[in-house]
Each structure stands twice: as structure tokens, then as C-alpha cells.
Coordinates of C-alpha atoms in Angstrom, one line a residue:
Chain A
M1412 CA 48.7 74.7 115.9
K1413 CA 48.5 73.6 119.4
Q1414 CA 50.7 70.7 118.7
S1415 CA 53.5 72.8 117.2
R1416 CA 53.3 75.3 120.1
S1417 CA 53.7 72.7 122.7
N1418 CA 56.6 71.3 120.7
S1419 CA 58.4 74.6 120.6
W1420 CA 57.9 74.9 124.3
L1421 CA 59.3 71.4 124.7
N1422 CA 62.3 72.4 122.6
G1423 CA 63.0 75.4 124.8
D1424 CA 62.8 73.1 127.8
R1425 CA 65.2 70.7 126.1
W1426 CA 67.7 73.5 125.4
L1427 CA 67.5 74.7 129.0
E1428 CA 68.1 71.1 130.2
R1429 CA 71.2 70.9 127.9
L1430 CA 72.5 74.2 129.2
L1431 CA 72.1 73.1 132.8
R1432 CA 73.7 69.7 132.1
L1433 CA 76.7 71.6 130.5
A1434 CA 77.0 73.8 133.6
A1435 CA 76.9 70.8 135.9
A1436 CA 79.4 68.9 133.8
M1437 CA 81.7 71.9 133.8
S1438 CA 81.8 72.4 137.5
G1439 CA 82.2 68.6 138.0
C1440 CA 85.0 68.4 135.5
L1441 CA 86.8 71.5 137.0
T1442 CA 86.8 69.8 140.4
L1443 CA 88.2 66.6 138.9
L1444 CA 90.8 68.6 137.0
I1445 CA 91.9 70.4 140.2
V1446 CA 92.3 67.1 142.0
A1447 CA 94.2 65.6 139.0
F1448 CA 96.4 68.7 138.8
V1449 CA 97.3 68.5 142.5
F1450 CA 98.0 64.8 142.1
W1451 CA 100.1 65.4 139.0
Q1452 CA 102.1 68.2 140.7
A1453 CA 102.6 66.1 143.8
L1454 CA 103.7 63.0 141.9
P1455 CA 107.5 63.9 141.7
A1456 CA 107.5 64.2 145.5
L1457 CA 105.5 61.0 146.0
R1458 CA 108.1 59.1 143.8
D1459 CA 111.2 60.8 145.3
P1460 CA 111.7 61.4 148.3
G1461 CA 108.5 59.3 148.7
V1462 CA 105.8 59.3 151.4
A1463 CA 107.9 57.4 153.9
R1464 CA 110.5 60.2 154.2
F1465 CA 107.8 62.7 155.0
V1466 CA 107.6 61.1 158.3
S1467 CA 111.0 59.5 158.7
D1468 CA 113.1 62.7 158.0
S1469 CA 113.7 64.5 161.2
V1470 CA 113.6 68.1 160.0
W1471 CA 111.9 70.2 157.3
R1472 CA 114.6 71.6 155.1
P1473 CA 113.3 71.2 151.6
T1474 CA 115.4 74.0 150.1
D1475 CA 118.7 72.5 151.1
E1476 CA 120.8 72.1 147.9
T1477 CA 122.8 69.1 148.8
A1478 CA 120.6 67.0 151.1
P1479 CA 117.0 68.3 151.3
Q1480 CA 115.0 67.0 154.3
F1481 CA 111.3 66.5 154.1
G1482 CA 110.3 65.7 157.7
M1483 CA 106.8 67.1 158.2
T1484 CA 105.8 65.1 161.3
P1485 CA 105.7 68.3 163.5
M1486 CA 103.4 70.0 161.0
L1487 CA 101.1 66.9 160.7
V1488 CA 101.0 66.8 164.5
G1489 CA 100.3 70.6 164.6
S1490 CA 97.4 70.3 162.1
G1491 CA 96.1 67.3 164.0
L1492 CA 96.2 69.0 167.4
V1493 CA 94.7 72.2 166.3
T1494 CA 91.9 70.4 164.6
L1495 CA 91.3 68.0 167.5
G1496 CA 91.4 70.7 170.1
A1497 CA 89.0 73.0 168.2
V1498 CA 86.6 70.1 167.5
L1499 CA 86.6 69.0 171.1
L1500 CA 85.9 72.5 172.3
A1501 CA 83.5 73.6 169.7
T1502 CA 81.3 70.5 169.7
P1503 CA 79.9 70.7 173.2
L1504 CA 79.6 74.5 173.0
A1505 CA 77.7 74.2 169.7
L1506 CA 75.5 71.4 170.9
F1507 CA 74.5 73.1 174.1
S1508 CA 73.8 76.5 172.4
V1509 CA 71.6 74.7 169.9
I1510 CA 69.8 72.7 172.5
V1511 CA 69.2 75.8 174.6
A1512 CA 67.9 77.7 171.5
E1513 CA 65.6 74.8 170.6
F1514 CA 64.2 73.8 174.0
Y1515 CA 65.2 76.1 176.8
S1516 CA 64.6 79.6 175.6
S1517 CA 61.9 82.0 174.6
R1518 CA 61.3 82.5 170.9
T1519 CA 63.0 85.9 170.9
L1520 CA 66.1 84.5 172.6
A1521 CA 66.2 81.5 170.2
W1522 CA 65.9 83.8 167.3
L1523 CA 68.7 86.0 168.5
L1524 CA 70.9 83.0 169.2
R1525 CA 70.4 81.7 165.7
R1526 CA 71.1 85.1 164.1
V1527 CA 74.3 85.4 166.1
L1528 CA 75.4 81.9 164.9
E1529 CA 74.6 82.8 161.3
L1530 CA 76.6 86.0 161.7
L1531 CA 79.5 84.2 163.2
N1532 CA 79.4 81.8 160.3
G1533 CA 79.7 84.7 157.8
V1534 CA 82.8 86.3 159.4
P1535 CA 85.8 85.9 157.1
S1536 CA 88.6 83.9 158.6
V1537 CA 91.1 86.7 158.2
V1538 CA 89.0 88.8 160.5
F1539 CA 89.0 85.9 163.1
G1540 CA 92.8 85.8 162.7
F1541 CA 93.2 89.5 163.1
W1542 CA 91.0 89.5 166.2
G1543 CA 93.0 86.6 167.6
L1544 CA 96.2 88.4 167.0
V1545 CA 95.1 91.7 168.6
V1546 CA 93.1 90.3 171.5
L1547 CA 93.8 86.7 172.2
V1548 CA 97.5 86.5 171.5
P1549 CA 98.4 89.3 174.0
L1550 CA 96.2 87.7 176.6
I1551 CA 97.9 84.3 176.2
N1552 CA 101.3 86.1 176.1
A1553 CA 100.6 87.7 179.5
W1554 CA 99.7 84.3 180.9
H1555 CA 102.4 82.3 179.3
P1556 CA 104.6 83.8 176.5
P1557 CA 105.0 83.9 173.5
G1558 CA 101.3 84.1 172.9
Q1559 CA 101.3 82.9 169.3
S1560 CA 100.7 79.3 170.0
L1561 CA 98.8 76.1 169.6
L1562 CA 96.3 77.3 172.2
A1563 CA 95.7 80.6 170.2
G1564 CA 95.0 78.5 167.1
I1565 CA 92.7 76.1 168.9
L1566 CA 90.7 79.0 170.5
V1567 CA 90.3 81.0 167.3
L1568 CA 89.4 77.9 165.3
T1569 CA 86.9 76.9 168.0
L1570 CA 85.1 80.2 167.4
M1571 CA 85.0 79.5 163.7
L1572 CA 83.7 75.9 164.2
I1573 CA 80.9 76.7 166.6
P1574 CA 78.5 78.1 163.9
T1575 CA 79.4 75.3 161.4
V1576 CA 78.6 72.5 163.9
A1577 CA 75.7 74.4 165.5
L1578 CA 73.9 75.2 162.3
A1579 CA 74.2 71.6 161.0
T1580 CA 73.0 70.3 164.4
D1581 CA 70.2 72.8 164.5
A1582 CA 68.9 71.6 161.1
S1583 CA 68.9 68.0 162.3
L1584 CA 67.1 68.9 165.6
R1585 CA 64.5 70.9 163.7
A1586 CA 63.9 67.8 161.4
V1587 CA 62.6 66.0 164.5
P1588 CA 58.9 65.8 163.7
N1589 CA 56.6 67.9 165.8
E1590 CA 54.4 64.9 166.5
L1591 CA 57.1 63.5 168.7
Y1592 CA 56.8 66.5 171.0
R1593 CA 53.0 66.2 170.9
S1594 CA 52.9 62.5 171.7
A1595 CA 55.5 62.9 174.4
A1596 CA 53.5 65.7 176.0
A1597 CA 50.3 63.7 175.8
L1598 CA 52.0 61.0 177.8
G1599 CA 53.1 63.5 180.5
I1600 CA 56.8 63.1 179.6
G1601 CA 58.8 66.1 181.0
R1602 CA 61.0 68.3 179.0
G1603 CA 64.3 66.8 180.2
A1604 CA 63.4 63.3 179.0
V1605 CA 61.9 64.7 175.7
V1606 CA 65.2 66.5 175.0
W1607 CA 67.7 64.0 176.1
K1608 CA 66.0 60.6 175.6
L1609 CA 63.9 61.3 172.5
A1610 CA 64.9 64.4 170.4
V1611 CA 68.7 64.3 170.8
P1612 CA 69.0 60.5 170.0
L1613 CA 66.9 61.1 166.9
A1614 CA 69.1 64.0 165.8
R1615 CA 72.3 62.2 166.7
R1616 CA 73.3 61.3 163.2
G1617 CA 72.9 64.8 162.0
M1618 CA 74.9 66.1 165.0
V1619 CA 77.8 63.8 164.2
A1620 CA 77.6 64.9 160.6
G1621 CA 77.8 68.5 161.8
V1622 CA 80.9 67.7 163.8
L1623 CA 82.5 66.0 160.8
L1624 CA 81.8 69.0 158.6
G1625 CA 83.3 71.1 161.3
A1626 CA 86.4 68.9 161.3
A1627 CA 86.7 69.2 157.5
R1628 CA 86.6 73.0 157.9
A1629 CA 89.2 72.9 160.7
V1630 CA 91.7 70.8 158.8
G1631 CA 91.6 73.1 155.8
E1632 CA 91.5 76.4 157.7
T1633 CA 94.6 78.5 156.9
M1634 CA 94.4 82.3 157.2
A1635 CA 93.4 82.6 160.9
I1636 CA 95.9 79.8 161.8
V1637 CA 98.8 81.5 160.0
I1638 CA 98.1 84.7 161.9
V1639 CA 97.9 83.3 165.4
C1640 CA 99.9 80.1 165.6
G1641 CA 103.5 81.4 165.3
N1642 CA 104.4 79.0 162.5
I1643 CA 107.6 77.6 163.9
V1644 CA 108.2 74.1 162.6
Q1645 CA 108.6 72.2 165.9
M1646 CA 106.9 69.5 167.9
P1647 CA 104.9 71.4 170.6
D1648 CA 105.7 70.5 174.2
S1649 CA 102.7 72.4 175.6
L1650 CA 99.7 74.3 174.5
F1651 CA 101.7 77.5 174.7
D1652 CA 104.3 76.5 172.1
P1653 CA 104.1 77.9 168.6
V1654 CA 103.2 75.4 165.9
R1655 CA 103.0 75.3 162.1
T1656 CA 100.2 73.5 160.4
I1657 CA 100.2 71.9 157.0
T1658 CA 97.9 74.6 155.6
A1659 CA 100.0 77.4 157.1
N1660 CA 103.1 75.7 155.6
I1661 CA 101.7 75.7 152.1
A1662 CA 100.5 79.3 152.4
L1663 CA 103.9 80.5 153.7
E1664 CA 106.2 78.6 151.3
M1665 CA 104.2 78.3 148.1
G1666 CA 105.4 81.7 146.8
Y1667 CA 109.0 80.7 146.5
A1668 CA 109.0 76.9 146.3
T1669 CA 110.4 75.3 143.2
S1670 CA 110.9 71.7 141.9
G1671 CA 111.2 69.1 144.8
H1672 CA 110.0 71.6 147.5
R1673 CA 107.0 72.6 145.4
A1674 CA 106.1 69.0 144.7
A1675 CA 106.3 68.2 148.4
L1676 CA 103.9 71.1 149.2
F1677 CA 101.5 69.7 146.6
A1678 CA 101.7 66.3 148.2
T1679 CA 100.7 67.9 151.5
G1680 CA 97.9 69.6 149.7
L1681 CA 96.7 66.3 148.4
L1682 CA 96.8 64.9 151.9
L1683 CA 94.6 67.8 153.1
M1684 CA 92.2 67.3 150.3
L1685 CA 91.9 63.6 151.1
T1686 CA 91.4 64.2 154.8
S1687 CA 88.7 66.8 154.5
S1688 CA 86.9 64.8 151.7
L1689 CA 86.9 61.9 154.1
F1690 CA 85.2 64.0 156.7
V1691 CA 82.7 65.4 154.3
A1692 CA 82.0 62.0 152.8
G1693 CA 81.4 60.7 156.3
A1694 CA 79.0 63.5 157.0
G1695 CA 77.1 62.9 153.8
L1696 CA 76.8 59.2 154.5
L1697 CA 75.3 59.8 157.9
R1698 CA 72.9 62.3 156.5
R1699 CA 71.8 60.1 153.7
R1700 CA 71.1 57.2 156.1
R1701 CA 69.1 59.5 158.3
G1702 CA 67.1 60.6 155.3
R1703 CA 66.3 57.1 154.4
R1704 CA 64.9 56.2 157.8
Chain B
M1280 CA 38.5 67.0 194.5
G1281 CA 35.5 69.2 194.1
D1282 CA 33.0 66.4 193.9
P1283 CA 32.0 65.4 197.4
K1284 CA 31.2 61.8 196.3
L1285 CA 34.8 61.2 195.4
Q1286 CA 36.4 62.7 198.5
T1287 CA 36.2 59.4 200.3
S1288 CA 38.0 57.5 197.6
A1289 CA 41.8 57.2 197.5
P1290 CA 42.8 59.7 194.8
D1291 CA 45.5 57.5 193.4
D1292 CA 43.5 54.3 193.1
D1293 CA 41.9 54.4 189.7
I1294 CA 39.9 51.2 190.2
A1295 CA 38.4 52.5 193.4
K1296 CA 37.4 55.6 191.6
M1297 CA 35.7 53.7 188.8
T1298 CA 33.7 51.6 191.2
Q1299 CA 32.6 54.7 192.9
C1300 CA 31.6 56.2 189.6
D1301 CA 29.5 53.1 188.8
A1302 CA 27.9 53.2 192.2
A1303 CA 26.9 56.8 191.7
L1304 CA 25.3 55.8 188.4
T1305 CA 23.0 53.2 190.0
E1306 CA 22.1 55.3 193.0
H1307 CA 21.3 58.5 191.2
P1308 CA 20.6 57.7 187.6
A1309 CA 19.6 61.2 186.9
A1310 CA 22.4 62.9 188.7
H1311 CA 25.5 64.1 186.8
S1312 CA 27.9 62.3 189.1
S1313 CA 28.5 59.7 186.4
D1314 CA 30.0 62.3 184.2
V1315 CA 33.8 62.1 183.9
F1316 CA 34.0 65.4 182.0
R1317 CA 31.7 68.4 182.3
I1318 CA 32.4 71.1 179.9
D1319 CA 30.7 74.5 180.3
G1320 CA 30.9 77.5 178.1
L1321 CA 34.2 76.4 176.5
N1322 CA 35.8 78.9 174.1
V1323 CA 39.0 78.3 172.3
A1324 CA 40.8 80.8 170.0
Y1325 CA 44.1 80.7 168.1
G1326 CA 45.3 84.3 168.4
N1327 CA 42.4 86.4 167.2
R1328 CA 40.8 83.5 165.3
P1329 CA 38.1 81.7 167.3
A1330 CA 38.1 77.9 166.9
L1331 CA 35.4 76.8 169.3
R1332 CA 32.5 78.8 170.8
D1333 CA 30.4 78.0 173.8
V1334 CA 30.8 74.3 173.9
N1335 CA 28.7 72.5 176.6
L1336 CA 29.1 68.8 176.9
S1337 CA 29.1 66.0 179.5
V1338 CA 31.0 62.9 179.0
R1339 CA 29.7 59.8 180.7
C1340 CA 31.9 57.4 182.7
Q1341 CA 32.9 54.2 180.9
R1342 CA 31.0 55.1 177.7
I1343 CA 32.3 55.7 174.2
T1344 CA 31.5 59.2 173.2
A1345 CA 32.0 59.8 169.5
I1346 CA 32.7 63.3 168.3
V1347 CA 31.6 63.8 164.7
G1348 CA 31.3 66.6 162.3
P1349 CA 32.8 68.0 159.1
S1350 CA 36.5 68.9 158.8
G1351 CA 37.7 72.1 160.5
C1352 CA 34.9 72.4 163.0
G1353 CA 37.2 72.1 166.0
K1354 CA 36.8 68.4 166.9
S1355 CA 40.5 67.8 167.4
T1356 CA 41.0 71.2 169.1
F1357 CA 38.3 70.1 171.5
L1358 CA 40.1 66.8 172.3
C1359 CA 43.4 68.7 172.9
V1360 CA 41.6 70.9 175.4
L1361 CA 40.7 67.9 177.5
N1362 CA 44.4 67.0 178.3
R1363 CA 45.6 70.5 177.8
L1364 CA 47.7 69.8 174.7
T1365 CA 46.5 73.2 173.7
D1366 CA 49.2 74.5 176.1
L1367 CA 51.7 73.6 173.5
I1368 CA 50.2 75.7 170.8
P1369 CA 51.5 79.3 170.9
G1370 CA 48.8 81.9 171.1
C1371 CA 46.0 79.4 171.9
Q1372 CA 43.6 80.8 174.4
V1373 CA 41.1 78.6 176.3
S1374 CA 38.4 79.9 178.5
G1375 CA 35.3 78.4 180.1
R1376 CA 35.1 75.5 182.5
V1377 CA 36.3 71.9 182.0
R1378 CA 35.9 69.7 185.0
L1379 CA 37.4 66.3 185.3
E1380 CA 35.4 64.6 188.1
G1381 CA 34.7 67.9 189.6
E1382 CA 38.2 69.4 189.3
D1383 CA 38.8 72.4 187.0
I1384 CA 41.6 71.2 184.8
L1385 CA 42.0 74.6 183.1
S1386 CA 43.0 76.2 186.4
R1387 CA 46.7 77.2 186.7
E1388 CA 47.0 75.1 189.9
Y1389 CA 46.0 71.9 188.1
D1390 CA 49.1 69.8 187.4
V1391 CA 49.2 68.9 183.7
F1392 CA 51.6 66.1 184.4
V1393 CA 48.8 64.5 186.6
L1394 CA 46.2 65.4 184.0
R1395 CA 48.0 63.7 181.2
R1396 CA 48.4 60.6 183.2
R1397 CA 44.6 60.5 183.9
V1398 CA 43.7 61.4 180.4
G1399 CA 45.6 59.6 177.7
M1400 CA 45.6 60.3 174.0
V1401 CA 46.0 58.4 170.8
F1402 CA 46.6 60.2 167.6
Q1403 CA 45.6 59.7 164.0
K1404 CA 49.0 58.7 162.8
P1405 CA 50.7 56.0 164.8
N1406 CA 53.5 57.8 166.6
P1407 CA 55.7 55.4 168.5
F1408 CA 59.1 56.8 169.6
A1409 CA 62.1 55.7 167.6
L1410 CA 63.0 53.4 170.4
S1411 CA 62.5 49.7 171.1
I1412 CA 59.1 48.4 171.8
R1413 CA 60.0 47.9 175.4
R1414 CA 61.4 51.4 175.8
N1415 CA 58.4 52.9 174.2
L1416 CA 56.3 51.7 177.1
A1417 CA 58.9 52.0 179.8
L1418 CA 59.9 55.6 179.2
P1419 CA 56.5 57.2 180.1
L1420 CA 56.3 54.8 183.1
K1421 CA 59.7 55.8 184.4
E1422 CA 58.7 59.5 183.9
H1423 CA 55.7 58.9 186.1
R1424 CA 58.0 57.3 188.7
V1425 CA 56.5 53.8 188.5
A1426 CA 58.7 51.4 190.4
A1427 CA 61.3 49.7 188.2
N1428 CA 60.3 46.2 189.3
E1429 CA 56.7 46.8 188.2
I1430 CA 57.5 48.0 184.8
D1431 CA 58.0 44.7 183.0
G1432 CA 54.7 43.4 184.4
I1433 CA 52.9 46.5 183.3
I1434 CA 54.4 46.3 179.8
E1435 CA 53.3 42.7 179.4
L1436 CA 49.8 43.5 180.7
S1437 CA 49.4 46.5 178.4
L1438 CA 50.6 44.6 175.4
R1439 CA 48.2 41.8 176.1
D1440 CA 45.4 44.3 176.5
V1441 CA 45.9 45.4 172.9
G1442 CA 46.5 41.9 171.6
L1443 CA 50.1 42.6 170.7
W1444 CA 51.9 40.5 173.2
D1445 CA 52.0 37.3 171.2
E1446 CA 53.1 39.2 168.1
V1447 CA 56.0 41.0 169.8
K1448 CA 57.0 39.2 172.9
D1449 CA 60.1 37.8 171.2
R1450 CA 61.3 41.1 169.9
L1451 CA 60.6 43.6 172.6
D1452 CA 64.0 45.1 172.1
Q1453 CA 63.6 45.7 168.4
S1454 CA 62.7 49.1 167.1
A1455 CA 59.0 49.9 167.3
L1456 CA 59.3 51.5 163.9
E1457 CA 59.7 48.0 162.4
L1458 CA 56.1 47.1 163.3
S1459 CA 53.3 47.5 160.8
G1460 CA 51.0 50.5 160.9
G1461 CA 48.2 48.7 162.7
Q1462 CA 50.7 47.2 165.2
Q1463 CA 52.2 50.6 165.8
Q1464 CA 48.8 52.1 166.5
R1465 CA 48.1 49.3 169.0
L1466 CA 51.5 49.9 170.6
C1467 CA 50.5 53.5 171.0
I1468 CA 47.2 52.5 172.6
A1469 CA 49.2 50.1 174.9
R1470 CA 51.5 53.0 175.8
A1471 CA 48.6 55.1 176.8
L1472 CA 47.0 52.2 178.7
A1473 CA 50.2 51.4 180.6
L1474 CA 49.7 54.7 182.6
Q1475 CA 46.3 53.4 183.7
P1476 CA 44.4 56.5 182.6
E1477 CA 40.7 57.1 183.4
V1478 CA 40.0 58.5 180.0
I1479 CA 41.6 57.9 176.6
L1480 CA 41.1 60.5 173.8
F1481 CA 41.3 59.0 170.3
D1482 CA 41.8 61.4 167.4
E1483 CA 40.7 59.5 164.3
P1484 CA 42.7 56.4 165.3
C1485 CA 41.7 54.3 162.4
S1486 CA 41.8 56.7 159.5
A1487 CA 45.5 56.3 158.7
L1488 CA 45.3 52.5 158.8
D1489 CA 44.2 50.0 156.2
P1490 CA 40.6 48.8 156.7
L1491 CA 41.6 45.5 158.3
A1492 CA 44.0 47.0 160.8
G1493 CA 41.5 49.7 161.4
S1494 CA 38.8 47.3 162.4
V1495 CA 41.2 45.6 164.8
V1496 CA 41.8 48.9 166.5
E1497 CA 38.1 49.6 166.5
D1498 CA 37.3 46.3 168.2
L1499 CA 40.0 47.1 170.7
I1500 CA 38.4 50.5 171.5
R1501 CA 35.1 48.8 172.1
E1502 CA 36.7 46.4 174.6
L1503 CA 38.4 49.2 176.4
Q1504 CA 35.1 50.8 177.2
E1505 CA 34.5 48.2 179.9
R1506 CA 37.3 49.9 181.9
I1507 CA 37.9 53.3 180.5
T1508 CA 36.0 56.3 179.3
V1509 CA 36.6 56.8 175.6
L1510 CA 36.3 59.9 173.5
I1511 CA 36.8 59.4 169.8
V1512 CA 36.9 61.9 167.0
T1513 CA 35.9 60.2 163.8
H1514 CA 34.9 61.2 160.3
N1515 CA 33.5 57.8 159.8
L1516 CA 29.8 57.9 160.7
A1517 CA 29.4 54.1 160.2
Q1518 CA 32.2 53.7 162.8
A1519 CA 30.4 56.1 165.2
R1520 CA 27.2 54.1 164.8
R1521 CA 29.0 50.8 165.5
I1522 CA 30.9 51.8 168.6
A1523 CA 29.5 54.9 170.2
D1524 CA 27.2 55.1 173.2
D1525 CA 26.9 58.8 173.0
V1526 CA 27.5 61.2 170.1
A1527 CA 28.3 64.9 170.0
V1528 CA 27.9 66.6 166.6
F1529 CA 30.2 69.5 166.0
W1530 CA 29.4 72.0 163.3
H1531 CA 30.9 75.3 162.2
G1532 CA 29.1 78.6 161.8
D1533 CA 31.1 81.7 160.8
G1534 CA 34.3 79.8 161.0
T1535 CA 33.8 78.8 164.6
G1536 CA 33.0 75.3 165.7
T1537 CA 30.4 74.4 168.4
V1538 CA 28.3 71.5 169.5
I1539 CA 24.9 71.5 167.7
E1540 CA 23.6 68.2 169.1
C1541 CA 24.6 65.7 171.7
G1542 CA 23.0 62.7 173.3
S1543 CA 22.9 58.9 173.1
A1544 CA 23.9 57.5 169.8
A1545 CA 20.4 56.1 169.2
D1546 CA 18.8 59.5 169.7
V1547 CA 21.3 61.4 167.5
F1548 CA 21.2 58.9 164.7
E1549 CA 17.5 57.9 164.8
S1550 CA 15.7 61.0 165.9
P1551 CA 18.0 64.1 165.6
T1552 CA 16.5 67.3 166.8
S1553 CA 18.6 69.6 164.5
E1554 CA 18.0 69.7 160.8
I1555 CA 21.7 70.0 160.2
T1556 CA 22.3 66.8 162.2
A1557 CA 19.5 65.0 160.4
A1558 CA 21.0 65.9 157.0
Y1559 CA 24.5 65.1 158.2
V1560 CA 23.8 61.6 159.6
A1561 CA 21.8 60.9 156.5
G1562 CA 24.9 61.6 154.5
A1563 CA 23.5 64.6 152.7
R1564 CA 26.0 67.1 154.0
G1565 CA 29.6 67.2 155.3

């Protein structure tokens, strides 16, 4: 009796395992299918006009009937600058706010700071974009028209990246074992040295991983960028010039794109996917190594 | 400097202080001036939960005092009071008097930075920093403003003291985490010694090590006693018998720990006054 009961329990477990495996396989396959689909759709553009013309063509005029032009250098630069600027601004802000929460504030303040970061993380990007358009863009416009600009994009994106970088960094700082603080205190080591010479170096990998995750998010961000960047395809001369990013370009043109134009957009999508997976993979690698240690 | 005997000695010169301490012992064998620590009516509570109640104890200079007793009777808490690591625990309240050579270390004016230099601590689990061997020793020295040109000499001396110098002299710049457990623990002892403390608190320093490494550390502690006052928490009664000059037995009643017996190791082990102690050292309880 007992035997058969435990058997049926085992069978139930086996079924559950199969179900879980199926679910896992499905989500894995779907991801692969999406990648394959994007690649397949991009393939015509990769063959003709080919990747080289994406950078060598001087203008972006993919809809031209006679001689379509596929120069997307200004958009690549736009994406790169927005990402770089936001990462450069968000990283120190996020690191300092986390270090303040962890080491230099009361429990209440630290709690409050963490909740605010989590809240910020949950704000939809369209809301950030809307806020940027209504508040930030007029301010920049008053300073240096037109307002919708590279700078607006960088600032809005910075706000969005702070929680991403901060929460990942916070996790890695919290993983620093408590014993470290105890043994340092027992040696009479002051807070400054504990923070900067012991805890931060230990958490460094996790911090860099957080920055990479932030960069991955920045590269892919679309909605807020479309709203505040002005979307003019041009090489920006200053922070106040409007720019169009790769993501914004896809969002703006996908609706009406056909054949070669459409394939070119898919090719840029493929590029975005590659870039952000590289960042995510880098972050994963750093975290895994840290775990092993 | 509350103790009049010590007022004449230079406060920064540990060696002078120790000689003074010895002299006091020979002159007045009955007096308490040879006590490094005098603890009177110590109470510790975590929030509303009392952990230690009315602990009274004297710790003799340059002796090994073993603190024994069952788990959860506040032995480690007691050690943490002596260098005020209890400050780190939120909600931990300490009252009573703990005097280190006459000075009340629990008073707000007493500088914990100075206290922790005078009273070192070694934990159960070896806890070197994730730095090189050299930096593990140099960081606390720099923090205590030891002149840069003295640091290398102190590092070598401290590593020799724990018998680690010959094992690591060629790889001082490698990570301390690559050392074996026993080596790491000896490095931690060297790190504490480098600050030239008067007292070192050991919180079960051998229990996380394999028996062989543990016995190396135990021998080391015995050698240290010639220069330093040692307090050691141990679960291992055989170890206490082997190394301790004095023994304090902690016990818990109603969830609160206190000292039920203290005295020389011979007295506590051979002719305990309390029945609980007698049963405990005989291995019947705890």
C-alpha cells in the first residue's frame, strides 16, 4: 500500500516536472524564434545594400524610389551619445546614493531612499518621457532652443537608469558579509576606510555589472527618447541639437516601412539586440565570477 | 588614567605599562592592581531581552583567562563588551562598570578607536580582508597612523610572531584568501598583534579549524601569554584545561547569562564550589 502511494506521489511529481520543463522550453524557444525572425527579416538588408552602406551612405532616405540611401551613422551616434551620457551621469549618482543609504544614513533615511529608488524603477518610461516633455524640454528651451535635444534625452534617461544601477549596486554591497564590518571595527578601522578600502572594492564587480545592466536598458530605451529628443536625423553639433536614436527610428518608421526600408529597420533592431545582450552577458559574467569567489 | 599606579607611566608605551603591571604584582600580590579588566555589575540586553546579568569578574594581567559555559549563555556577548563591539549591535544596551586599567571604557568619553587598539579581537571564523597579505596588516596600521617607514618592519615581526613569516614571505602581495584556514587564522592573529594591543580577545579561535591547525593556533595563544593578556571563549573544556590560568564559568538562568564561578584553572577544575560547575567540568552537563 505504502509503496503504491509513494509511487503515485512520485508520478505526480514527474508530471509537474514535465510541465515545468515544457514551460521553460517554450519560453526559451520563443526567445530564439524572435531572434531568428528578426535575423530573417533583416537578411535582405544585410545582403543588399549590406552593412557597409549603413555607415558609408551619407543620408537616411530609405524610401527613395530610384536611389534609396541607408546612412544611419547620425542615428548610431545619437544612440551612442544618449547612452554614454546617461550612463556617465547615472553611475556616480546611483553609486553615491547607495553608499549613502548603506553607510552614511539612519535606518529610516536608508529605508526611505531605497523605497524611492524602487518607486523610480517602477515608473513607466512613457511617464518619464511625458514629464521630460512638459518640464525639462521647456527649461532647456529657455536656456538654449529648441529644447527637444540630446541633452533632454540624456537627462531623462539618467533618471531612468539611476534605479537600475542603484538597485544592482545595492544588492552587491549588501552581499558584503557582516563579518567584514565586525572585524574592521574590532581593529579600530574608521568608517571611511571600511567603506572605500574594504566594502566598495569587494562590491566592485557587482557595481560594474549594475552599470552594464543600466547600459543595456539605455541602449534599448525608446518611448521616453522619442518624446524628448526631437528625432531629427542629423549629426549633433552640441548637446542642444535634436537627435534621433536607432530605437526612436524604428518606432517612428516601422508603421509604414516596406521591403528594403523594413529590412533595414530590422537590421538595426538586430544590432540593438546584439548590443544589449552583450551588456547583459557582461553583467552576468561579472556576477557569476563574484559568486564563485 | 584612574589607577594612580599607572599615572607615572607613559600612556603610549605598552611595554612600560606591562612592566609596571608586573611590578605591581610582585609588590602587592593581594592587591587588584594586576587586573587588566575589572568588571562590576555588568548587564547587557538586546532590546528588551536581557543577555547578561550582574557579571563581576577580574582579568589578570598576562594570564590566559578561559571563558567556558554552554551555548547561548552570553560568552561572546561578554567578549564584545570588552572592546565595545556591542556598539555595532542596534538596540544593545550595556550598563555596569568595565574598567581597563582603571579607566571606565563604557563611558561616552572613552575613545573606542583607542580601546580597539588596546584590546584586539580574533573571531571564530578566520576573517582576513579580501586584500593581499601585506595590505591586511598594513591597513589597520595606517588607520592608526603608524609611520609608513615602520609598517614593513611591523608586518614582518607580527608574521614571525605567529610563525607565518617563512610560509608567506615570498607571496606577501598575493590574496590572503588563498591561504589555508589555519594560516588565515594566524594571519588574523598577526593583524591583531601588529597594533601591539595589551589584551587580545579570542572567540573560539580554533573551533572552525581542523584539529592540526587548531593545535598550532592553541600553541600560539599559549606563547602570546608571555606578553599579552588573553581572554578566550571556548567550548572545548580540554583546551581550557590545557592553556588557561584562570577560568570563568558562564551559565544561563531564565535565559540570561551570568558568571557562576571564577578563579584559577586549578580551583575551578579540581575543586569547584558550585554544583553546576562540578557537573559541567565533569562533562555531565552542557
